[in-house]
Tab-separated table of C-alpha atoms in Angstrom:
chain	number	residue	atom	x	y	z
D	1	UNK	CA	-9.307	27.536	26.650
D	2	UNK	CA	-7.289	25.344	29.211
D	3	UNK	CA	-4.828	22.833	27.908
D	4	UNK	CA	-7.250	19.915	28.336
D	5	UNK	CA	-9.632	21.456	25.704
D	6	UNK	CA	-6.775	22.883	23.624
D	7	UNK	CA	-5.177	19.409	23.238
D	8	UNK	CA	-8.467	17.172	22.766
D	9	UNK	CA	-6.981	16.116	19.231
D	10	UNK	CA	-4.482	14.058	21.034
D	11	UNK	CA	-7.377	11.534	21.699
D	12	UNK	CA	-7.867	11.211	17.842
D	13	UNK	CA	-6.135	8.972	14.985
D	14	UNK	CA	-7.220	10.485	11.903
D	15	UNK	CA	-7.098	9.201	8.045
D	16	UNK	CA	-5.596	10.573	5.106
D	17	UNK	CA	-6.990	10.892	1.660
D	18	UNK	CA	-3.833	10.108	-0.368
D	19	UNK	CA	-0.356	8.864	-0.246
D	20	UNK	CA	0.740	12.414	0.382
D	21	UNK	CA	-0.473	14.944	2.885
D	22	UNK	CA	-2.124	18.151	1.976
D	23	UNK	CA	-1.224	21.541	3.339
D	24	UNK	CA	-4.852	21.581	4.921
D	25	UNK	CA	-4.112	18.092	6.618
D	26	UNK	CA	-0.661	19.569	7.971
D	27	UNK	CA	-2.326	22.403	9.263
D	28	UNK	CA	-5.151	20.443	11.047
D	29	UNK	CA	-2.630	18.329	12.947
D	30	UNK	CA	-0.548	21.424	13.959
D	31	UNK	CA	-3.561	23.610	14.685
D	32	UNK	CA	-5.741	20.759	16.564
D	33	UNK	CA	-2.858	18.897	18.204
D	34	UNK	CA	-4.003	15.672	16.469
D	35	UNK	CA	-2.637	12.439	18.558
D	36	UNK	CA	-1.958	10.246	15.340
D	37	UNK	CA	-2.325	9.622	11.653
D	38	UNK	CA	-3.687	5.864	10.503
D	39	UNK	CA	-2.362	4.543	7.233
D	40	UNK	CA	-4.365	2.428	4.875
D	41	UNK	CA	-3.745	0.572	1.499
D	42	UNK	CA	-4.588	4.182	-0.219
D	43	UNK	CA	-1.970	6.214	1.431
D	44	UNK	CA	0.763	3.820	-0.022
D	45	UNK	CA	2.405	4.465	-3.348
D	46	UNK	CA	6.166	3.839	-2.397
D	47	UNK	CA	8.658	3.548	0.166
D	48	UNK	CA	10.043	7.003	-0.502
D	49	UNK	CA	6.973	8.911	-0.506
D	50	UNK	CA	5.850	7.020	2.725
D	51	UNK	CA	9.157	8.322	4.563
D	52	UNK	CA	8.795	11.740	3.390
D	53	UNK	CA	5.185	11.878	4.181
D	54	UNK	CA	5.923	10.657	7.644
D	55	UNK	CA	8.702	13.143	8.016
D	56	UNK	CA	6.124	15.825	7.005
D	57	UNK	CA	3.450	14.754	9.498
D	58	UNK	CA	6.046	14.674	12.376
D	59	UNK	CA	7.196	18.288	11.619
D	60	UNK	CA	3.714	19.407	11.793
D	61	UNK	CA	3.079	17.874	15.045
D	62	UNK	CA	3.472	20.288	18.005
D	63	UNK	CA	2.891	17.331	20.684
D	64	UNK	CA	5.284	14.913	19.226
D	65	UNK	CA	5.859	12.082	18.258
D	66	UNK	CA	2.752	11.899	16.328
D	67	UNK	CA	1.395	8.147	16.425
D	68	UNK	CA	2.242	6.967	12.903
D	69	UNK	CA	-0.041	3.881	12.729
D	70	UNK	CA	-0.886	0.922	10.535
D	71	UNK	CA	-2.783	-2.507	10.272
D	72	UNK	CA	0.226	-4.850	9.448
D	73	UNK	CA	-1.163	-8.232	10.145
D	74	UNK	CA	-0.347	-10.040	7.028
D	75	UNK	CA	-2.704	-11.748	4.796
D	76	UNK	CA	-5.718	-9.697	3.704
D	77	UNK	CA	-4.861	-6.944	6.240
D	78	UNK	CA	-1.508	-5.755	5.159
D	79	UNK	CA	-1.519	-2.216	4.127
D	80	UNK	CA	2.083	-1.845	2.666
D	81	UNK	CA	3.342	-4.079	0.099
D	82	UNK	CA	6.481	-4.582	-1.896
D	83	UNK	CA	9.189	-4.059	-1.010
D	84	UNK	CA	8.096	-4.816	2.652
D	85	UNK	CA	7.743	-8.471	3.234
D	86	UNK	CA	4.464	-9.708	2.185
D	87	UNK	CA	3.338	-11.930	5.129
D	88	UNK	CA	1.095	-14.792	5.171
D	89	UNK	CA	-2.115	-14.498	7.343
D	90	UNK	CA	-1.537	-14.583	10.994
D	91	UNK	CA	-2.936	-18.272	11.342
D	92	UNK	CA	-0.555	-19.579	8.695
D	93	UNK	CA	2.252	-18.224	10.705
D	94	UNK	CA	0.876	-19.551	14.061
D	95	UNK	CA	0.070	-22.953	12.489
D	96	UNK	CA	3.833	-23.486	11.108
D	97	UNK	CA	6.196	-21.701	13.644
D	98	UNK	CA	7.555	-22.252	17.235
D	99	UNK	CA	7.087	-19.641	19.750
D	100	UNK	CA	10.624	-18.512	19.009
D	101	UNK	CA	10.286	-18.414	15.272
D	102	UNK	CA	7.175	-16.144	16.044
D	103	UNK	CA	9.073	-13.670	18.110
D	104	UNK	CA	11.971	-13.803	15.533
D	105	UNK	CA	9.421	-13.148	12.598
D	106	UNK	CA	7.510	-10.366	14.480
D	107	UNK	CA	10.820	-8.646	15.445
D	108	UNK	CA	11.916	-8.401	11.788
D	109	UNK	CA	8.635	-7.028	10.861
D	110	UNK	CA	8.853	-4.301	13.282
D	111	UNK	CA	12.380	-3.317	11.815
D	112	UNK	CA	10.886	-3.014	8.758
D	113	UNK	CA	8.068	-0.814	10.014
D	114	UNK	CA	10.179	1.190	12.008
D	115	UNK	CA	12.626	1.895	9.023
D	116	UNK	CA	10.312	3.921	7.302
D	117	UNK	CA	8.840	5.783	10.672
D	118	UNK	CA	6.003	3.904	11.482
D	119	UNK	CA	5.970	3.619	15.430
D	120	UNK	CA	2.486	2.160	15.929
D	121	UNK	CA	1.325	-1.413	14.548
D	122	UNK	CA	-2.434	-2.262	15.381
D	123	UNK	CA	-1.693	-5.815	16.009
D	124	UNK	CA	-1.704	-8.501	17.130
D	125	UNK	CA	-5.267	-9.799	16.589
D	126	UNK	CA	-6.449	-11.775	19.822
D	127	UNK	CA	-10.003	-13.052	18.591
D	128	UNK	CA	-10.807	-16.413	19.468
D	129	UNK	CA	-13.254	-17.742	16.977
D	130	UNK	CA	-15.988	-20.328	17.074
D	131	UNK	CA	-16.338	-21.050	13.121
D	132	UNK	CA	-14.046	-20.402	10.380
D	133	UNK	CA	-16.510	-18.470	8.418
D	134	UNK	CA	-16.905	-15.761	10.529
D	135	UNK	CA	-15.956	-12.096	10.123
D	136	UNK	CA	-12.326	-12.330	11.641
D	137	UNK	CA	-11.260	-15.493	9.556
D	138	UNK	CA	-7.777	-16.478	9.344
D	139	UNK	CA	-6.566	-13.147	10.949
D	140	UNK	CA	-7.487	-15.090	13.998
D	141	UNK	CA	-4.884	-17.716	15.478
D	142	UNK	CA	-7.944	-20.126	15.825
D	143	UNK	CA	-9.882	-21.856	18.631
D	144	UNK	CA	-6.955	-23.501	20.942
D	145	UNK	CA	-6.911	-21.038	23.820
D	146	UNK	CA	-3.422	-22.001	24.871
D	147	UNK	CA	-2.006	-21.735	21.441
D	148	UNK	CA	-3.545	-18.475	20.904
D	149	UNK	CA	-2.050	-17.138	24.213
D	150	UNK	CA	1.255	-18.561	23.321
D	151	UNK	CA	1.492	-16.874	19.815
D	152	UNK	CA	0.138	-13.391	20.717
D	153	UNK	CA	2.300	-13.026	23.836
D	154	UNK	CA	5.410	-13.868	21.626
D	155	UNK	CA	4.410	-11.392	18.910
D	156	UNK	CA	3.798	-8.788	21.659
D	157	UNK	CA	7.063	-9.447	23.354
D	158	UNK	CA	8.863	-9.070	20.056
D	159	UNK	CA	7.070	-5.920	19.340
D	160	UNK	CA	7.826	-4.286	23.025
D	161	UNK	CA	11.558	-5.367	22.464
D	162	UNK	CA	11.931	-3.773	19.379
D	163	UNK	CA	10.624	-0.568	20.310
D	164	UNK	CA	7.313	-0.439	18.305
D	165	UNK	CA	3.760	0.170	19.748
D	166	UNK	CA	1.419	-2.683	19.808
D	167	UNK	CA	-2.348	-3.132	20.054
D	168	UNK	CA	-4.310	-6.250	20.842
D	169	UNK	CA	-7.650	-6.292	19.468
D	170	UNK	CA	-10.399	-6.539	19.220
D	171	UNK	CA	-11.709	-6.711	22.751
D	172	UNK	CA	-13.764	-8.636	24.077
D	173	UNK	CA	-13.480	-10.640	20.913
D	174	UNK	CA	-14.901	-10.268	17.502
D	175	UNK	CA	-14.774	-14.425	16.764
D	176	UNK	CA	-18.073	-15.135	18.034
D	177	UNK	CA	-19.911	-12.969	15.255
D	178	UNK	CA	-20.620	-13.594	11.676
D	179	UNK	CA	-21.559	-9.899	10.934
D	180	UNK	CA	-18.842	-7.683	9.708
D	181	UNK	CA	-18.469	-4.451	11.752
D	182	UNK	CA	-17.241	-2.543	8.841
D	183	UNK	CA	-20.935	-2.910	7.442
D	184	UNK	CA	-23.104	-2.870	10.326
D	185	UNK	CA	-23.336	-3.317	14.181
D	186	UNK	CA	-22.658	-7.149	15.053
D	187	UNK	CA	-24.492	-8.507	18.108
D	188	UNK	CA	-23.586	-11.399	20.382
D	189	UNK	CA	-26.037	-13.364	23.145
D	190	UNK	CA	-22.687	-14.610	24.971
D	191	UNK	CA	-22.757	-13.593	28.591
D	192	UNK	CA	-20.110	-12.027	30.860
D	193	UNK	CA	-19.156	-15.352	31.901
D	194	UNK	CA	-18.773	-17.046	28.643
D	195	UNK	CA	-16.747	-14.206	27.492
D	196	UNK	CA	-14.576	-14.414	30.656
D	197	UNK	CA	-14.053	-18.140	30.379
D	198	UNK	CA	-13.024	-17.918	26.696
D	199	UNK	CA	-12.797	-14.707	24.291
D	200	UNK	CA	-11.598	-12.480	26.935
D	201	UNK	CA	-8.500	-14.609	28.378
D	202	UNK	CA	-6.226	-13.874	25.495
D	203	UNK	CA	-6.598	-10.195	26.228
D	204	UNK	CA	-5.946	-10.790	29.647
D	205	UNK	CA	-2.581	-12.614	28.660
D	206	UNK	CA	-1.730	-9.665	26.317
D	207	UNK	CA	-1.488	-7.459	29.236
D	208	UNK	CA	1.043	-9.710	31.082
D	209	UNK	CA	3.193	-9.768	27.958
D	210	UNK	CA	3.123	-5.997	27.833
D	211	UNK	CA	0.960	-4.879	25.470
D	212	UNK	CA	0.786	-0.847	25.136
D	213	UNK	CA	-2.779	-0.564	24.146
D	214	UNK	CA	-6.169	-2.646	23.674
D	215	UNK	CA	-8.740	-2.040	20.717
D	216	UNK	CA	-12.300	-2.429	21.380
D	217	UNK	CA	-14.855	-3.869	19.308
D	218	UNK	CA	-17.908	-2.531	17.828
D	219	UNK	CA	-19.976	-5.262	19.134
D	220	UNK	CA	-23.469	-5.154	20.890
D	221	UNK	CA	-23.471	-7.795	23.719
D	222	UNK	CA	-27.272	-7.924	24.424
D	223	UNK	CA	-26.896	-9.821	27.573
D	224	UNK	CA	-24.237	-7.432	29.126
D	225	UNK	CA	-24.939	-3.946	27.941
D	226	UNK	CA	-27.248	-1.711	25.614
D	227	UNK	CA	-24.300	-0.270	23.948
D	228	UNK	CA	-21.625	-1.592	22.044
D	229	UNK	CA	-18.455	-2.956	23.689
D	230	UNK	CA	-16.453	0.289	22.225
D	231	UNK	CA	-18.699	2.510	23.987
D	232	UNK	CA	-19.410	0.544	27.176
D	233	UNK	CA	-18.427	1.419	30.697
D	234	UNK	CA	-18.805	-2.037	31.705
D	235	UNK	CA	-16.243	-3.383	29.264
D	236	UNK	CA	-13.621	-0.870	29.474
D	237	UNK	CA	-13.921	0.215	33.213
D	238	UNK	CA	-15.049	-2.840	34.869
D	239	UNK	CA	-12.971	-5.265	32.858
D	240	UNK	CA	-9.918	-3.655	31.531
D	241	UNK	CA	-9.468	-0.858	33.988
D	242	UNK	CA	-10.661	-2.849	37.173
D	243	UNK	CA	-10.165	-6.693	35.967
D	244	UNK	CA	-7.023	-6.441	34.153
D	245	UNK	CA	-5.743	-3.358	36.096
D	246	UNK	CA	-4.435	-2.268	32.925
D	247	UNK	CA	-3.196	1.356	32.948
D	248	UNK	CA	-2.169	1.811	29.368
D	249	UNK	CA	-4.127	2.942	26.369
D	250	UNK	CA	-7.648	1.909	25.013
D	251	UNK	CA	-8.441	2.550	21.693
D	252	UNK	CA	-11.851	2.261	19.813
D	253	UNK	CA	-11.930	0.552	16.614
D	254	UNK	CA	-12.679	2.987	13.428
D	255	UNK	CA	-15.675	5.001	14.403
D	256	UNK	CA	-15.999	5.494	10.561
D	257	UNK	CA	-17.256	1.994	10.210
D	258	UNK	CA	-20.957	1.106	9.871
D	259	UNK	CA	-21.294	-0.347	12.961
D	260	UNK	CA	-21.138	3.143	14.328
D	261	UNK	CA	-22.127	5.203	11.671
D	262	UNK	CA	-25.684	3.789	11.317
D	263	UNK	CA	-26.530	3.954	14.832
D	264	UNK	CA	-24.721	7.024	16.191
D	265	UNK	CA	-23.337	10.393	15.205
D	266	UNK	CA	-19.585	10.881	15.272
D	267	UNK	CA	-20.246	13.255	18.193
D	268	UNK	CA	-22.277	10.523	20.213
D	269	UNK	CA	-19.650	7.942	19.534
D	270	UNK	CA	-16.809	9.717	20.478
D	271	UNK	CA	-18.531	11.182	23.641
D	272	UNK	CA	-19.372	7.841	24.643
D	273	UNK	CA	-16.146	6.612	24.279
D	274	UNK	CA	-14.507	9.061	26.130
D	275	UNK	CA	-16.895	8.967	29.092
D	276	UNK	CA	-16.444	5.181	28.962
D	277	UNK	CA	-12.505	5.503	29.509
D	278	UNK	CA	-11.141	5.409	26.130
D	279	UNK	CA	-8.152	7.273	25.494
D	280	UNK	CA	-7.930	7.016	21.578
D	281	UNK	CA	-10.630	7.368	18.879
D	282	UNK	CA	-10.019	6.335	15.523
D	283	UNK	CA	-11.743	8.042	12.741
D	284	UNK	CA	-10.003	7.043	9.519
D	285	UNK	CA	-12.173	9.787	7.661
D	286	UNK	CA	-10.124	12.402	5.660
D	287	UNK	CA	-12.853	14.882	5.896
D	288	UNK	CA	-10.930	17.553	7.579
D	289	UNK	CA	-13.926	20.072	8.046
D	290	UNK	CA	-15.867	17.273	9.392
D	291	UNK	CA	-13.048	16.257	12.010
D	292	UNK	CA	-12.500	19.815	12.851
D	293	UNK	CA	-16.170	20.285	13.599
D	294	UNK	CA	-16.373	16.946	15.663
D	295	UNK	CA	-13.658	18.048	17.745
D	296	UNK	CA	-15.049	21.748	18.372
D	297	UNK	CA	-18.289	20.253	19.294
D	298	UNK	CA	-16.584	17.812	21.673
D	299	UNK	CA	-14.508	20.629	23.265
D	300	UNK	CA	-17.742	22.485	24.044
D	301	UNK	CA	-19.325	19.598	25.918
D	302	UNK	CA	-16.088	19.066	27.585
D	303	UNK	CA	-15.996	22.898	28.919
D	304	UNK	CA	-19.343	22.144	30.451
D	305	UNK	CA	-18.938	18.899	31.910
D	306	UNK	CA	-16.431	18.393	34.773
D	307	UNK	CA	-16.804	14.490	34.514
D	308	UNK	CA	-15.651	14.089	30.984
D	309	UNK	CA	-13.150	16.682	31.275
D	310	UNK	CA	-11.635	14.439	34.143
D	311	UNK	CA	-11.754	11.664	31.865
D	312	UNK	CA	-9.941	13.403	28.935
D	313	UNK	CA	-7.490	14.766	31.483
D	314	UNK	CA	-6.499	11.336	32.767
D	315	UNK	CA	-6.291	9.907	29.140
D	316	UNK	CA	-3.766	12.750	28.092
D	317	UNK	CA	-1.657	11.488	30.904
D	318	UNK	CA	-1.488	8.170	29.600
D	319	UNK	CA	-1.215	9.154	25.885
D	320	UNK	CA	2.154	11.064	27.104
D	321	UNK	CA	3.379	8.307	29.159
D	322	UNK	CA	3.133	6.030	25.938
D	323	UNK	CA	4.461	8.760	23.501
D	324	UNK	CA	7.761	9.008	25.882
D	325	UNK	CA	8.484	5.556	24.627
D	326	UNK	CA	8.782	6.513	21.053
D	327	UNK	CA	12.273	7.619	20.321
D	328	UNK	CA	11.504	9.717	17.235
D	329	UNK	CA	14.195	10.560	14.479
D	330	UNK	CA	13.826	11.475	10.876
D	331	UNK	CA	13.957	8.883	8.365
D	332	UNK	CA	15.819	8.971	4.880
D	333	UNK	CA	13.996	7.326	1.778
D	334	UNK	CA	17.184	5.611	0.393
D	335	UNK	CA	18.236	4.104	3.647
D	336	UNK	CA	14.657	2.843	4.109
D	337	UNK	CA	14.473	1.054	0.666
D	338	UNK	CA	17.911	-0.250	1.099
D	339	UNK	CA	16.990	-1.843	4.276
D	340	UNK	CA	13.732	-3.186	3.003
D	341	UNK	CA	15.256	-4.736	-0.070
D	342	UNK	CA	17.871	-6.578	2.126
D	343	UNK	CA	15.597	-7.466	4.635
D	344	UNK	CA	16.220	-10.984	5.913
D	345	UNK	CA	12.670	-11.604	6.504
D	346	UNK	CA	12.141	-12.082	2.805
D	347	UNK	CA	14.075	-15.414	2.917
D	348	UNK	CA	11.235	-16.748	5.207
D	349	UNK	CA	8.349	-15.733	3.079
D	350	UNK	CA	9.104	-16.017	-0.768
């Protein structure tokens, strides 16, 4: 087995079943060279446990640093609560703060995450909305293009300066849909011209601000392609790679969401995503056996198909380049807890 197939696990960010990693999970990360772990609310019980867990995960990784990722947006999407500063929704911050204040706020947010060993925040949200009752809601800054671009640029610049990886989402824009992709596959009749003149513009701006990655959305744009944007060469290759000239990471939204599971098998979705040019596949499933079978089956396909093998090889190069930006070091629970309890950010959001 050559290194490309052996390291296929690098293309996956996986979930955990609880707040502490099982021996089975640690062995899986070690043996399959898994790229990263996604922390959800169920994975957080205390700062002390979180720090110890991240240290164990990093120690298990043979190709490190492991991506330790989380959705830390604020509002209804914030996995880590007290003593982390509990943030209001992104739109509330955008509506009440200047660009300089937003930069300072997210510099402090990054410091809180880094204190426990999180190196990848799947943020900011760049979805333009057409209605306030859509699936994204107040996770989006809103409808004013100039404001959205200013806010996400300030956020990304803070993250880049702080040394935490950023991910702008959900490309090419989830704000035009009412269906929640966690439940089923949303669709839109937007044309490519309409998207390029509105929804897509903040994502292009994000690449100029230095964003490290772009997350693609599980949305079917019926007038553009017959597969979701997250699995589409038209969106990934033609727009992100060629139009944006983006050479960093592209990741799918979670393939465990209903938008994918109701229409594709995990292997179909993963293979299509890799062939389309995605580098990272989020699978928040904590079923180790299912994940192992998925990677094993994909490895067999890659061995037999030079085209997908070349895509995976290129993605591994991009992953290595981004991982070089992460100065991994062991964290200590007491230090992290003391830092969080004294965080200046709490004075802004009491």
